[in-house]
Short mmCIF file of C-alpha atoms and ligand atoms in Angstrom, two decimals:
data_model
loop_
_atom_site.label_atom_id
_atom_site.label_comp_id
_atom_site.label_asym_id
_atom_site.label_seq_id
_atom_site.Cartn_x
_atom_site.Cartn_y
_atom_site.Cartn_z
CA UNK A 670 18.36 -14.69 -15.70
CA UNK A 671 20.51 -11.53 -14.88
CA UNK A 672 19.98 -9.02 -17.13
CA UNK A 673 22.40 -8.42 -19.74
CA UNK A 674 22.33 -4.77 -18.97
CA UNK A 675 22.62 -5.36 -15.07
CA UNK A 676 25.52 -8.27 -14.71
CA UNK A 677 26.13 -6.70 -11.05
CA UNK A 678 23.97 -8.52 -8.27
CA UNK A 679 20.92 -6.21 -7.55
CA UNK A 680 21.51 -3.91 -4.44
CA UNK A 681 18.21 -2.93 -3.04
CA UNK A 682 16.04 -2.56 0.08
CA UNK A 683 13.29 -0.44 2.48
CA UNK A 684 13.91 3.03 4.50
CA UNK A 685 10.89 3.41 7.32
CA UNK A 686 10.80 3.14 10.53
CA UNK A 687 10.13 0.58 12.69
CA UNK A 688 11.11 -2.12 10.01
CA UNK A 689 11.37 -5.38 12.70
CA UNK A 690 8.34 -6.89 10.93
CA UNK A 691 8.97 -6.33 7.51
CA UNK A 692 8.30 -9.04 5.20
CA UNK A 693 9.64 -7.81 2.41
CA UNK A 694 13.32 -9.30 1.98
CA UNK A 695 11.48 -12.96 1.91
CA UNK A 696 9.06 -12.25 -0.92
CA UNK A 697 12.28 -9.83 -2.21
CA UNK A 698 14.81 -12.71 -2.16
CA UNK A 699 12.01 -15.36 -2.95
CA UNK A 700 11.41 -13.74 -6.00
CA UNK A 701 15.06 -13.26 -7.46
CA UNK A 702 15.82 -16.91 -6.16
CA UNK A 703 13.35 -18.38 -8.93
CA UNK A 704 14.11 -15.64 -11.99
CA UNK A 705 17.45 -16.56 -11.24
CA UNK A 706 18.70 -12.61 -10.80
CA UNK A 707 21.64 -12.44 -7.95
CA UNK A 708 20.83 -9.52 -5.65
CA UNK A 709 20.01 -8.96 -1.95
CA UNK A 710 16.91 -6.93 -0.52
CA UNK A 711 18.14 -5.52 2.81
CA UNK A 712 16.16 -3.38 5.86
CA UNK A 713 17.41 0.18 6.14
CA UNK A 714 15.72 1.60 9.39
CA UNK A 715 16.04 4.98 9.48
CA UNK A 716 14.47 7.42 12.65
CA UNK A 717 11.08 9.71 12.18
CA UNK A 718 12.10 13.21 10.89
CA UNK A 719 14.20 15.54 12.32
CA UNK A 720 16.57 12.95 13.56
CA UNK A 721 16.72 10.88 10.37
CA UNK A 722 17.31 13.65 8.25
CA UNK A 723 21.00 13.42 7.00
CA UNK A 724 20.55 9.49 7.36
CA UNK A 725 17.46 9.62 4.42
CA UNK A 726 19.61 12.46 2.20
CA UNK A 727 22.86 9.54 2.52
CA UNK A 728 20.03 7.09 1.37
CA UNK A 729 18.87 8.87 -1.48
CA UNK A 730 22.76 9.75 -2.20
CA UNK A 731 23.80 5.81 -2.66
CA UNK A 732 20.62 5.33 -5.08
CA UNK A 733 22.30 8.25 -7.28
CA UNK A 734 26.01 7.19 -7.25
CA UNK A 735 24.33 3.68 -7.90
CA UNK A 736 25.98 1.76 -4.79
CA UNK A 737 21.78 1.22 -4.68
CA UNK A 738 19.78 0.02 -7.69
CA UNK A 739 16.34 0.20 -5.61
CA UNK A 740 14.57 1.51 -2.65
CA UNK A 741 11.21 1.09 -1.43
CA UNK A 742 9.82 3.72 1.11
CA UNK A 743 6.85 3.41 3.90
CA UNK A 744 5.96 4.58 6.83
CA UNK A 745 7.00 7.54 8.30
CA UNK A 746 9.40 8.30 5.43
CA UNK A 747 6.79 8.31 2.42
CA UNK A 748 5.92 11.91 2.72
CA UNK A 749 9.52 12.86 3.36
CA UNK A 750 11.29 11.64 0.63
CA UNK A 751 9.22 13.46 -2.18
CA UNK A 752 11.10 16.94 -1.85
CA UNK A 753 14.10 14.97 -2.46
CA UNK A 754 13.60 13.35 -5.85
CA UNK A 755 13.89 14.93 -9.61
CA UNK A 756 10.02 13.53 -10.72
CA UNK A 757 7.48 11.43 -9.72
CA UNK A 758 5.73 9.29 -12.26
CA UNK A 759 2.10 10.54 -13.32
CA UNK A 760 0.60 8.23 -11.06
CA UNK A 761 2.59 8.94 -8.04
CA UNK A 762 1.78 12.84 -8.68
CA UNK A 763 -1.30 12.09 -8.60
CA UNK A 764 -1.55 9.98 -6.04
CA UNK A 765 0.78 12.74 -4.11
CA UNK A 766 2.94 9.62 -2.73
CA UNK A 767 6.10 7.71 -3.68
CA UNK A 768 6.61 3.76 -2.23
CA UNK A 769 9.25 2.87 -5.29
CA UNK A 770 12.59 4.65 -6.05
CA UNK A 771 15.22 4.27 -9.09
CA UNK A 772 17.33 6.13 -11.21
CA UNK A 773 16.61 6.91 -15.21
CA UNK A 774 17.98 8.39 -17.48
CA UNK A 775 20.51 10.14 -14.48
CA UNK A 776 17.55 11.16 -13.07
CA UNK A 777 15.91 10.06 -9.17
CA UNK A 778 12.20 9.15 -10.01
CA UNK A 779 9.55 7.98 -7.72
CA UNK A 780 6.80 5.63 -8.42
CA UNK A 781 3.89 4.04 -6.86
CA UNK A 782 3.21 0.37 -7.06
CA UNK A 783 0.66 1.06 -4.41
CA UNK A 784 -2.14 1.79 -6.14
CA UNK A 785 -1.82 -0.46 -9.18
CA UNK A 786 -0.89 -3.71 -6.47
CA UNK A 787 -4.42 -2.70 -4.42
CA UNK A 788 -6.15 -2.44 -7.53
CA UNK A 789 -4.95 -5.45 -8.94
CA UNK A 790 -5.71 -7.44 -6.24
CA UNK A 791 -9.42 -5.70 -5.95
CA UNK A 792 -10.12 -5.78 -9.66
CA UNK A 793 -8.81 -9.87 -10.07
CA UNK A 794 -10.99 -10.72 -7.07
CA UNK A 795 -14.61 -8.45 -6.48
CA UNK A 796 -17.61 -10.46 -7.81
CA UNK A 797 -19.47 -9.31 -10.73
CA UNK A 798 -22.17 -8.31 -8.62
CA UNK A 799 -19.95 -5.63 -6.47
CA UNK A 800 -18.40 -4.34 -9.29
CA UNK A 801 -21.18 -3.45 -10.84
CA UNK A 802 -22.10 -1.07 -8.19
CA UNK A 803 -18.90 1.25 -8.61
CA UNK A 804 -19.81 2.85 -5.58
CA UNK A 805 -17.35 2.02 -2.51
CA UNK A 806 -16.99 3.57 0.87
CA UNK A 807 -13.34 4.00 1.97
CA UNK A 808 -12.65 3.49 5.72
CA UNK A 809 -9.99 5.52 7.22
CA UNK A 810 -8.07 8.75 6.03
CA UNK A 811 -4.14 8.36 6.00
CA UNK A 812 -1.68 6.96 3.86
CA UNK A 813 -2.93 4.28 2.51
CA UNK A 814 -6.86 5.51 2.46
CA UNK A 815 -4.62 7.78 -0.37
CA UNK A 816 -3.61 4.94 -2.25
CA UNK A 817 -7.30 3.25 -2.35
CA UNK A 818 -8.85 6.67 -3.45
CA UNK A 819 -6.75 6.78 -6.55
CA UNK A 820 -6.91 3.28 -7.45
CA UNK A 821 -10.95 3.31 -7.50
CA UNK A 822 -10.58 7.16 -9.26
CA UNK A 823 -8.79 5.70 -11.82
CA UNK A 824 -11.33 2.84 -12.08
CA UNK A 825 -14.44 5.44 -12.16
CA UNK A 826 -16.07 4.74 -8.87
CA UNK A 827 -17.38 6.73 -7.10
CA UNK A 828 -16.29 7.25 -3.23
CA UNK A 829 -17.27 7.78 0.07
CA UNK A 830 -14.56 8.46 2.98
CA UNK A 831 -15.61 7.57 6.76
CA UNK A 832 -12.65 8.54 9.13
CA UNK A 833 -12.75 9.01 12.69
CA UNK A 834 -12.17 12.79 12.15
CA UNK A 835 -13.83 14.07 8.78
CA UNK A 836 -10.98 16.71 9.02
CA UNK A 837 -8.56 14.41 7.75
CA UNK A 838 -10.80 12.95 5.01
CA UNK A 839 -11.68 16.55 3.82
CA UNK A 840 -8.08 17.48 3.92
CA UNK A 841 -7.13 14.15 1.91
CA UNK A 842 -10.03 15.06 -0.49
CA UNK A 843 -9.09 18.56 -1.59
CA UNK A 844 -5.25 17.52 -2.39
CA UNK A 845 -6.79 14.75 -4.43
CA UNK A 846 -9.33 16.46 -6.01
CA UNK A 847 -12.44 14.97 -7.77
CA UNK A 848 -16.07 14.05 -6.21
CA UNK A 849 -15.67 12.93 -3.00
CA UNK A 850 -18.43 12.14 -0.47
CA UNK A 851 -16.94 12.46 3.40
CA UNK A 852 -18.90 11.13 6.37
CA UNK A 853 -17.83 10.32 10.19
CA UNK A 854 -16.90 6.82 10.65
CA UNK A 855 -20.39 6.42 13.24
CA UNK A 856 -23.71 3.90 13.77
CA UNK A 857 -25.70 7.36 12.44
CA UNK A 858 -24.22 8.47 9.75
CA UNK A 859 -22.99 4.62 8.07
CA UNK A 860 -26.22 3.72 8.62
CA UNK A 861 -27.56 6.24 5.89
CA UNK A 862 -25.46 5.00 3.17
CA UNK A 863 -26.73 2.57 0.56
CA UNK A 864 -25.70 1.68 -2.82
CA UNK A 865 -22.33 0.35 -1.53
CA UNK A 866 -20.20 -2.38 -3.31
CA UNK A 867 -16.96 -2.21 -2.11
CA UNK A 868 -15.79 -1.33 1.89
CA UNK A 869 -11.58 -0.88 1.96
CA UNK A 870 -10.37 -0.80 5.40
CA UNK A 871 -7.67 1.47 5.28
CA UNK A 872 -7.44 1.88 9.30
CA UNK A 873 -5.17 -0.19 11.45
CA UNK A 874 -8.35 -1.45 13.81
CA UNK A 875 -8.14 -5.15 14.04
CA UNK A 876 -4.13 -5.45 13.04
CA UNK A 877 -1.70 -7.43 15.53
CA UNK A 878 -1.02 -7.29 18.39
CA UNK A 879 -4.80 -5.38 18.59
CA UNK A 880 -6.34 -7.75 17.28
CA UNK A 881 -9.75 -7.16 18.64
CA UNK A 882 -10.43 -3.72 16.74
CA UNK A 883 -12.92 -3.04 14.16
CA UNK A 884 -13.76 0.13 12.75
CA UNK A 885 -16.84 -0.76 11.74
CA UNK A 886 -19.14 0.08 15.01
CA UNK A 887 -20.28 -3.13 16.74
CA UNK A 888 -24.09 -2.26 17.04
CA UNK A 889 -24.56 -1.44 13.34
CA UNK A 890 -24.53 -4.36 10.07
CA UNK A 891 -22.63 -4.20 7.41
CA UNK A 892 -24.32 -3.51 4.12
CA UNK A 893 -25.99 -5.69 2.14
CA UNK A 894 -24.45 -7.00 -1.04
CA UNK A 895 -21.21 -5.00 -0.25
CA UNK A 896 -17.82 -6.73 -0.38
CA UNK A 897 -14.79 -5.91 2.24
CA UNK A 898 -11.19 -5.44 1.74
CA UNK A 899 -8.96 -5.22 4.45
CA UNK A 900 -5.75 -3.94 3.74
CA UNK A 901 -4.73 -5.77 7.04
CA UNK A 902 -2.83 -9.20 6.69
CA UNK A 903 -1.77 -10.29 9.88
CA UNK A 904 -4.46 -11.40 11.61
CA UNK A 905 -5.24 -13.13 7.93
CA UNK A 906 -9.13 -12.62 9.26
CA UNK A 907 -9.38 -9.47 11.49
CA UNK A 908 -12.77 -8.90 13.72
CA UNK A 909 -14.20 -6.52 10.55
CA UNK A 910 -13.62 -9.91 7.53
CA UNK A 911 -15.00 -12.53 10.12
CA UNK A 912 -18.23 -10.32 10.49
CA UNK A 913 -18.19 -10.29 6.74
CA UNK A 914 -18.26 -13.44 6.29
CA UNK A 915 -20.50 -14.10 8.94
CA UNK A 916 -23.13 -12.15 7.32
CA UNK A 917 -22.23 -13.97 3.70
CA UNK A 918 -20.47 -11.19 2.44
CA UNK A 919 -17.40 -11.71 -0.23
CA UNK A 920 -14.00 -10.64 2.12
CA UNK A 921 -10.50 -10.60 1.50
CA UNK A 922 -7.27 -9.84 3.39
CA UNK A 923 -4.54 -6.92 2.05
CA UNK A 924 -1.51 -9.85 1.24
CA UNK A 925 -2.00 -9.41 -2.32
CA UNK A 926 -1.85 -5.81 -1.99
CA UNK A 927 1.95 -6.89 -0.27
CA UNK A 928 2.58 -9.08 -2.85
CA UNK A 929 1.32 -7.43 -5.68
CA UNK A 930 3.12 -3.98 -4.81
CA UNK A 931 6.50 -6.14 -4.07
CA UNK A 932 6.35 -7.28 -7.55
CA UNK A 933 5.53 -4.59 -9.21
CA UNK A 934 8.64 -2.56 -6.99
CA UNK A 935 10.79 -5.51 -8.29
CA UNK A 936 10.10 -5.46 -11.95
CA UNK A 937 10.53 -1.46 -12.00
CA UNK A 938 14.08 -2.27 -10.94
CA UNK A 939 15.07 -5.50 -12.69
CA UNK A 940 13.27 -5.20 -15.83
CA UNK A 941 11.93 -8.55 -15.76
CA UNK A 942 8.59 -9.88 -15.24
CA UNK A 943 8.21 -11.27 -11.58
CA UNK A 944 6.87 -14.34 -10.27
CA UNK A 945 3.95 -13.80 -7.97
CA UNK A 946 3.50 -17.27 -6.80
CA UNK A 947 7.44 -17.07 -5.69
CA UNK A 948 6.17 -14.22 -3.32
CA UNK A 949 2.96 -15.65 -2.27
CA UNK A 950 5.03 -19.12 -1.24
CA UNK A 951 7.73 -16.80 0.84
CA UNK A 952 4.59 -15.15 2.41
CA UNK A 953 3.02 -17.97 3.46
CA UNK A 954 5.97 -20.03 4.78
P1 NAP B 807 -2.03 5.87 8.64
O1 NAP B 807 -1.43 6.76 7.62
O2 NAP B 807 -1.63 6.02 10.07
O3 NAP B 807 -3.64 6.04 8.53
C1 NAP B 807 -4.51 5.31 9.35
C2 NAP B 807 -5.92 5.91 9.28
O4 NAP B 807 -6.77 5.12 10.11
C3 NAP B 807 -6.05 7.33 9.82
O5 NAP B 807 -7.11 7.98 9.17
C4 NAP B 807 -6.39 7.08 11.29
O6 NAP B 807 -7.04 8.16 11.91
C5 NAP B 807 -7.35 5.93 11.15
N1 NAP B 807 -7.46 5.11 12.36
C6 NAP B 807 -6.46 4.65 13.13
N2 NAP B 807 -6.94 3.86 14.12
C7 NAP B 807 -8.30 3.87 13.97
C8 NAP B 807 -9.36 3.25 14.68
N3 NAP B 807 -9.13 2.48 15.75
N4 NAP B 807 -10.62 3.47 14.26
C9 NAP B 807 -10.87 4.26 13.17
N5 NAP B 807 -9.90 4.87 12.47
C10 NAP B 807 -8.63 4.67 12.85
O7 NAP B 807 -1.76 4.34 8.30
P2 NAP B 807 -1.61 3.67 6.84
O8 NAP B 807 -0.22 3.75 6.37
O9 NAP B 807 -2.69 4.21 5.97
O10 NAP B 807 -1.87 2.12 7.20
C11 NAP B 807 -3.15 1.69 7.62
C12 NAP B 807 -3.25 0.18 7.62
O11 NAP B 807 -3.09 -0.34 6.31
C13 NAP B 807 -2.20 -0.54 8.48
O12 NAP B 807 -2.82 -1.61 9.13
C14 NAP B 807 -1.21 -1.04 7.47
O13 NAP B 807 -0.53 -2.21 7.90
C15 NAP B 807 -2.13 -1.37 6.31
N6 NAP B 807 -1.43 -1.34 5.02
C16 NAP B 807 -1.39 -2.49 4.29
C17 NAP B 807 -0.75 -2.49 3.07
C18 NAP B 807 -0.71 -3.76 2.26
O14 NAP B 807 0.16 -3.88 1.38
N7 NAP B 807 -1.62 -4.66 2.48
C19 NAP B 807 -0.16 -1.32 2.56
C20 NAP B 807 -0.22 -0.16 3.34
C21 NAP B 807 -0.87 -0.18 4.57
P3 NAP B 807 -6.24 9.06 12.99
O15 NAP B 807 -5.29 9.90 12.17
O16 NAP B 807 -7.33 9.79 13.66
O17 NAP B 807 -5.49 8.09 13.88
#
C-alpha cells in the first residue's frame, strides 16, 4: 500500500552507462506491482566521464529538488558520484562505494545494498561445511571484488585476492584496509592455496556474449571442499559453475545478488518491506 507519508507515485531509476540490458525496471516494477505502491523505475543512461559530467550533476539535482525519490548507480558512474553527495552510510564508507541514492533529513546520502544483497545471498545458501572454513579466495580486483571483500570482512573471514594484475588487488587492499592475502590469478601460485571454502568470481570471464571464459586456468582443479559463487547471471551456468559442479562442488549464480540488492535499493526508498519472490518471478520470466 502507498505509504501514507509518500501519496505521490514513486519516481525512481539507474544512471550508468551502457544500460540496454538492464534488468532492473522488471524486478523494479514487479516489485511495486504486488506491494501495491504506484511508481515507475526508469533507465537514465548517462556517457563515461568527462562527457557526462553536467548530465550526472542534473541527476543528482532532480534527487534534491525531489522530482526523483531514488537512484541506483553502476557502472562507470559508481566512483563518480561519491564527490557529489553530503554522506555515505557507514557501510558504503567503508566499502568506499555508493549503488543506492536518497534524500534524508535534506540531506543526499549514499548507501550500499551491494554488500549486504551478496552476503545475503552467500550466507542463506553456503553449506555448513564451507562456512566453517571462513577462509575464501576472491577472484578478480574491481568493483565488485570491493563489494565481496567487505561483505566477508564484515563476516570475519579471512581473504585471499587473485587478479590478473596483483597491482590492482594491492591497490584495492590498502584503501580497504585489514589482512589481506594477494596472489596472481595463475596454475602456480592457485595451486599453493589450501584451506579454501568459498571462491567469488568477481571477473567478467564466462559472462555473455563471452561465454566461453573462465578465470580459473583450464589445466589446474578447483579445490577440494570449496564452494563457488559467480557473481555472473547470464549464462545462469558459466564455464567456471559447470566445472564446479562437475567436480561435486556446491555452485551458485550472482541473481540473488541482483535481486537481493534490488530489494534492498527499493525498501531504502519506499519504506516498506519488499517482496523477493515478486523479483525473482520478473527475473525469471
Ligand atoms: P570491473 O570493475 O571491471 O572489475 C573486473 C575485474 O575482473 C578486474 O579486476 C579485471 O581486471 C578482472 N578481469 C576482467 N576480465 C578478466 C579475465 N578474463 N580474467 C581474469 N580477470 C579478469 O567489473 P565489476 O563491476 O567488478 O563486474 C564484474 C562482474 O560482476 C561482471 O560480470 C558483472 O556483471 C558482475 N556483477 C554482478 C552483480 C550481481 O548483482 N550479480 C553485481 C555487480 C557485478 P583488469 O582490470 O585487468 O581487466
Amino acid at each position: 500500500m502507498q505509504p501514507s507519508d509518500h501519496p505521490s507515485p514513486f519516481n525512481l531509476g539507474l544512471i550508468g552507462y551502457p544500460l540496454g540490458h538492464s534488468l532492473s525496471p522488471q524486478l523494479h516494477h514487479a516489485a511495486l506491482q504486488a506491494m501495491q505502491v504506484s511508481g515507475t523505475y526508469r533507465l537514465f543512461p548517462i556517457p563515461p566521464l568527462p562527457d557526462g559530467r553536467i548530465e550526472l550533476a542534473d541527476m543528482l539535482q532532480r534527487l534534491r529538488s525531489k522530482e526523483l525519490d531514488g537512484l541506483n548507480v553502476t557502472i562507470p558512474h559508481k566512483p563518480n558520484v561519491l564527490g557529489l553527495l553530503d554522506e555515505l552510510t557507514p557501510l558504503a564508507r567503508r566499502a568506499g562505494s555508493a549503488n543506492t541514492l536518497f534524500i534524508r533529513g535534506g540531506r543526499l546520502i549514499g548507501d550500499t545494498t551491494d554488500v549486504p544483497g551478496l552476503w545475503d545471498d552467500i550466507a542463506g545458501w553456503l553449506p555448513a561445511e564451507q562456512a566453517a572454513a571462513k577462509t575464501a579466495l576472491i577472484l578478480g580486483a574491481g568493483g565488485s571484488a570491493r563489494a565481496a571483500v567487505v561483505a566477508l570482512q564484515e563476516a570475519g573471514w579471512r581473504l585471499w585476492i587473485a587478479a590478473r594484475r596483483p597491482a590492482q588487488a594491492e591497490e584495492l587492499a590498502g584503501h580497504l584496509g585489514g589482512e589481506i592475502n594477494i596472489l596472481s590469478l595463475d596454475a602456480s601460485a592457485l595451486s599453493q592455496l589450501n584451506g579454501i571454502g568459498l571462491i567469488v568470481n568477481t571477473t567478467p570471464a564466462g559472462m555473455y556474449p563471452k561465454m566461453e571464459g573462465c578465470p580459473w586456468p583450464d589445466e589446474l582443479s578447483l579445490p577440494e571442499g570449496a564452494a563457488v559463487y559467480d557473481l555472473i547471471y547470464n549464462p545462469a551456468e558459466t564455464v567456471l559453475l559447470r566445472r564446479a559442479r562437475g567436480a561435486g562442488l556446491p555452485a551458485r549464480n550472482g541473481a540473488g545478488m541482483l535481486v537481493g540488492q534490488a530489494a534492498l535499493s527499493l525498501e531504502r526508498w519506499t519504506g516498506l518491506p519488499v517482496p523477493r519472490e515478486a523479483m525473482w518471478a520478473a527475473f525469471n520470466k
